[in-house]
mmCIF file of C-alpha atoms in Angstrom:
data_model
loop_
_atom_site.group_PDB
_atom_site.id
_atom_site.type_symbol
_atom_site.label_atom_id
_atom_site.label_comp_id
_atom_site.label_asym_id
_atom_site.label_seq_id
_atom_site.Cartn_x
_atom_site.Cartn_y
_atom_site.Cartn_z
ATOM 1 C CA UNK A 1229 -78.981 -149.605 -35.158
ATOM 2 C CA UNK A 1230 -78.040 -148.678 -38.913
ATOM 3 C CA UNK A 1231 -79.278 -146.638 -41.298
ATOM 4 C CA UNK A 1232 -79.200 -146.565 -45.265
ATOM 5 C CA UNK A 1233 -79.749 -143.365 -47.112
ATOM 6 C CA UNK A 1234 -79.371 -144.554 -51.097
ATOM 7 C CA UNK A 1235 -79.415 -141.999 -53.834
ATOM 8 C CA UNK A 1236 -79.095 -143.668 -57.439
ATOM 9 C CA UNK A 1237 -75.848 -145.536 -57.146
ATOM 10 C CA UNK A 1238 -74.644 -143.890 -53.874
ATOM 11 C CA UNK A 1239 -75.504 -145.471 -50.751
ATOM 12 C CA UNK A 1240 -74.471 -143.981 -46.972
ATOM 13 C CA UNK A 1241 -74.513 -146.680 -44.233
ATOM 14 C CA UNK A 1242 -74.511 -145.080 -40.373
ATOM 15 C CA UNK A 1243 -74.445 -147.935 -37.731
ATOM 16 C CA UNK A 1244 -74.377 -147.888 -34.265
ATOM 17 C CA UNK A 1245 -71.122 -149.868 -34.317
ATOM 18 C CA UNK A 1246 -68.120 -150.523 -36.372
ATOM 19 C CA UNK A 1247 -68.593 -154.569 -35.811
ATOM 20 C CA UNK A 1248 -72.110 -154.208 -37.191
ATOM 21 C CA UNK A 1249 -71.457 -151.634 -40.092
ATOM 22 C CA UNK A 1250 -68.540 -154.276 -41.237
ATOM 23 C CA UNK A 1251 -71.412 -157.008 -41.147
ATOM 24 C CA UNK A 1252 -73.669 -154.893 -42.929
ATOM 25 C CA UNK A 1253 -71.366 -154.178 -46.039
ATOM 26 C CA UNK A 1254 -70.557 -157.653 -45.826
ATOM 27 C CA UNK A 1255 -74.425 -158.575 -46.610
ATOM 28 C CA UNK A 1256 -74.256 -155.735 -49.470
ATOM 29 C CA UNK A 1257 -71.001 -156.504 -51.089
ATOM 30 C CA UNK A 1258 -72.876 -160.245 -51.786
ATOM 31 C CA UNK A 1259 -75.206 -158.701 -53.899
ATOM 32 C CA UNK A 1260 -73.717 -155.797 -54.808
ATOM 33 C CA UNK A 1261 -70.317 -154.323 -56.633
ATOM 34 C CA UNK A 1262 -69.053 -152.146 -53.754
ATOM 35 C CA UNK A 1263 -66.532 -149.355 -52.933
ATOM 36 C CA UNK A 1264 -66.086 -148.433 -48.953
ATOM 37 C CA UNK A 1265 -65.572 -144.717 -49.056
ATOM 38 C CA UNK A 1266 -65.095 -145.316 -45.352
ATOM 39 C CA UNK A 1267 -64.996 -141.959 -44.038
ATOM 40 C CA UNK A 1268 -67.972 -139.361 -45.643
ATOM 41 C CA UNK A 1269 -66.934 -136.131 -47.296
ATOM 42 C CA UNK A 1270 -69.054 -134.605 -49.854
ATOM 43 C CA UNK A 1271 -72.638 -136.327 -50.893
ATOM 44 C CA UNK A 1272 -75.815 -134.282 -52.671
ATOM 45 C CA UNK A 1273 -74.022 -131.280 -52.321
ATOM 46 C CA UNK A 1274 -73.280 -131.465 -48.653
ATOM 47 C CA UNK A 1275 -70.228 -131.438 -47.389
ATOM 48 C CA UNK A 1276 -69.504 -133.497 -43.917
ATOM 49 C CA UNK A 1277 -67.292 -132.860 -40.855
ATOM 50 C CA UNK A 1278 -66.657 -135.239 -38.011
ATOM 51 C CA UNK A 1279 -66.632 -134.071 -34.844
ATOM 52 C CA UNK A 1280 -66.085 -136.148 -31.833
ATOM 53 C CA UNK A 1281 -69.985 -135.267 -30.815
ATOM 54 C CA UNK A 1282 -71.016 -136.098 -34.442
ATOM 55 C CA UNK A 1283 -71.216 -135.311 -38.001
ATOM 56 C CA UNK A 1284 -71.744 -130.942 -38.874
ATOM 57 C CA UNK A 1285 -73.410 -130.457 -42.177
ATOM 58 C CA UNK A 1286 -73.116 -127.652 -44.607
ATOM 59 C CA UNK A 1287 -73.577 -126.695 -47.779
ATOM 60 C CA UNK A 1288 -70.893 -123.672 -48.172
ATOM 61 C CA UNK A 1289 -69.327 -125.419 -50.735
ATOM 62 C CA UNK A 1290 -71.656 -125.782 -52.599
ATOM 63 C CA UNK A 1291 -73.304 -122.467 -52.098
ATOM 64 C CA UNK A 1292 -69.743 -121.173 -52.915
ATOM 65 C CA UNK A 1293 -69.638 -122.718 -56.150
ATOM 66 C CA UNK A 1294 -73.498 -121.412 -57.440
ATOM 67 C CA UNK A 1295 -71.248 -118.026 -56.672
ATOM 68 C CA UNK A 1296 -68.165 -118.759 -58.721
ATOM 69 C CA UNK A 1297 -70.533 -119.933 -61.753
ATOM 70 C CA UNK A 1298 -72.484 -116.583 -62.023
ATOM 71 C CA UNK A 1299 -69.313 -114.737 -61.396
ATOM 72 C CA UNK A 1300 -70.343 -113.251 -58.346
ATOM 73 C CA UNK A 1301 -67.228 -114.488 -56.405
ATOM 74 C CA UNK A 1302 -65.666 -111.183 -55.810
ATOM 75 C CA UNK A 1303 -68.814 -109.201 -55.254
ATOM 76 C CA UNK A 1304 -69.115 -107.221 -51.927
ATOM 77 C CA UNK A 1305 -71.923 -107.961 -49.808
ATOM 78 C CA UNK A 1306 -75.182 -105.444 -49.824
ATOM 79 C CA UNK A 1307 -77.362 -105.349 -46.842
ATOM 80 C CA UNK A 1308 -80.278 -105.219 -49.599
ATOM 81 C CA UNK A 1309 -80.258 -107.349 -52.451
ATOM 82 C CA UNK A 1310 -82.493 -105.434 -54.544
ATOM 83 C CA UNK A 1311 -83.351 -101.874 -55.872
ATOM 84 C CA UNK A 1312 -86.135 -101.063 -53.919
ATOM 85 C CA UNK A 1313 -86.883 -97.931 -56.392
ATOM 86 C CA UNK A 1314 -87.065 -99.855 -59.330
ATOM 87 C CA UNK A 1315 -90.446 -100.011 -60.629
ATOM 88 C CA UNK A 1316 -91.994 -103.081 -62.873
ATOM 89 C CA UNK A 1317 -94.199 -102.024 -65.838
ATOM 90 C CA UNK A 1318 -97.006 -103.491 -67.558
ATOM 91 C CA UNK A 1319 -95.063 -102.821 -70.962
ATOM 92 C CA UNK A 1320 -92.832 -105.752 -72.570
ATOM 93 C CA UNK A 1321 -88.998 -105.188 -71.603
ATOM 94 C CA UNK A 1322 -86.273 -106.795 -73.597
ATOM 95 C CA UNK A 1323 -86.404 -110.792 -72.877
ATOM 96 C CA UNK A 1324 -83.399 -112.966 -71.480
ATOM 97 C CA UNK A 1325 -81.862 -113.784 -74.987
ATOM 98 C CA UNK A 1326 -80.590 -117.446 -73.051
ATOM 99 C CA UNK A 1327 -82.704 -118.755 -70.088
ATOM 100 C CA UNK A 1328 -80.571 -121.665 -69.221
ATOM 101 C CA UNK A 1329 -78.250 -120.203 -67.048
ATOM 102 C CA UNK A 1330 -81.592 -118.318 -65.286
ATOM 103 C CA UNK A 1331 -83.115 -121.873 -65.288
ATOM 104 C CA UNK A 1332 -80.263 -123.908 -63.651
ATOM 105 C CA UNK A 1333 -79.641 -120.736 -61.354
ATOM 106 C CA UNK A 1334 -83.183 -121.041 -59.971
ATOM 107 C CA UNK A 1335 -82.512 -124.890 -59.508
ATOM 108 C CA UNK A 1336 -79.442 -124.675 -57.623
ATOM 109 C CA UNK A 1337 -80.821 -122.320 -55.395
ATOM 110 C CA UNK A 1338 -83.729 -123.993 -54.652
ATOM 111 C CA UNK A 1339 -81.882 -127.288 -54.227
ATOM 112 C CA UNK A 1340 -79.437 -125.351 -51.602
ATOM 113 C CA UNK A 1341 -82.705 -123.990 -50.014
ATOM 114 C CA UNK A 1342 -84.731 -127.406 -49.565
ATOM 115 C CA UNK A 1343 -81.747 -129.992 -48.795
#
């Protein structure tokens, strides 16, 4: 049994057996230019561990790094994340004077939230 997960240019190949994963990037280096990575680190923003029972996922890293761009990194945990006295008003506040880093924010966290 093998199993292909291709992203763009990036291509992960499980197999049931080293014999038949060998075979299998034999049949793709034919038509294709090829790199064997062998052994699976970091892909989409997940990073992978191999355990003798299997492969553990996570996405710390990457989590981590959303962090470290905000420059949160050194922030002290709260048990509640936002001011529950704060009131929102009907009248116009002062907008975001750059949205981008509010837009790619919301994008990495809902990236780390659906992958």
């Amino acid at each position: 049994m093998a199993y292909i997960l291709l992203y763009v240019d990036d291509i992960i190949l499980i197999a049931s057996s080293h014999d038949l994963r060998k075979s299998f990037m034999a049949l793709l280096e034919l038509e294709f230019s090829m790199k064997d990575l062998i052994l699976l680190s970091y892909f989409l923003c997940i990073t992978f561990t191999s355990h003798t029972g299997g492969l553990f996922l996570s996405q710390s890293t990457y989590a981590s790094e959303i962090i470290a761009r905000i420059g949160m990194a050194w922030c002290n945990p709260s048990t509640t994340q936002v001011d529950t006295k704060q009131k929102l008003s009907s009248s116009p506040g002062t907008p975001c004077a750059d949205g981008t880093l509010y837009r790619s924010l919301a994008g990495a966290f809902q990236h780390l939230t659906v992958v």
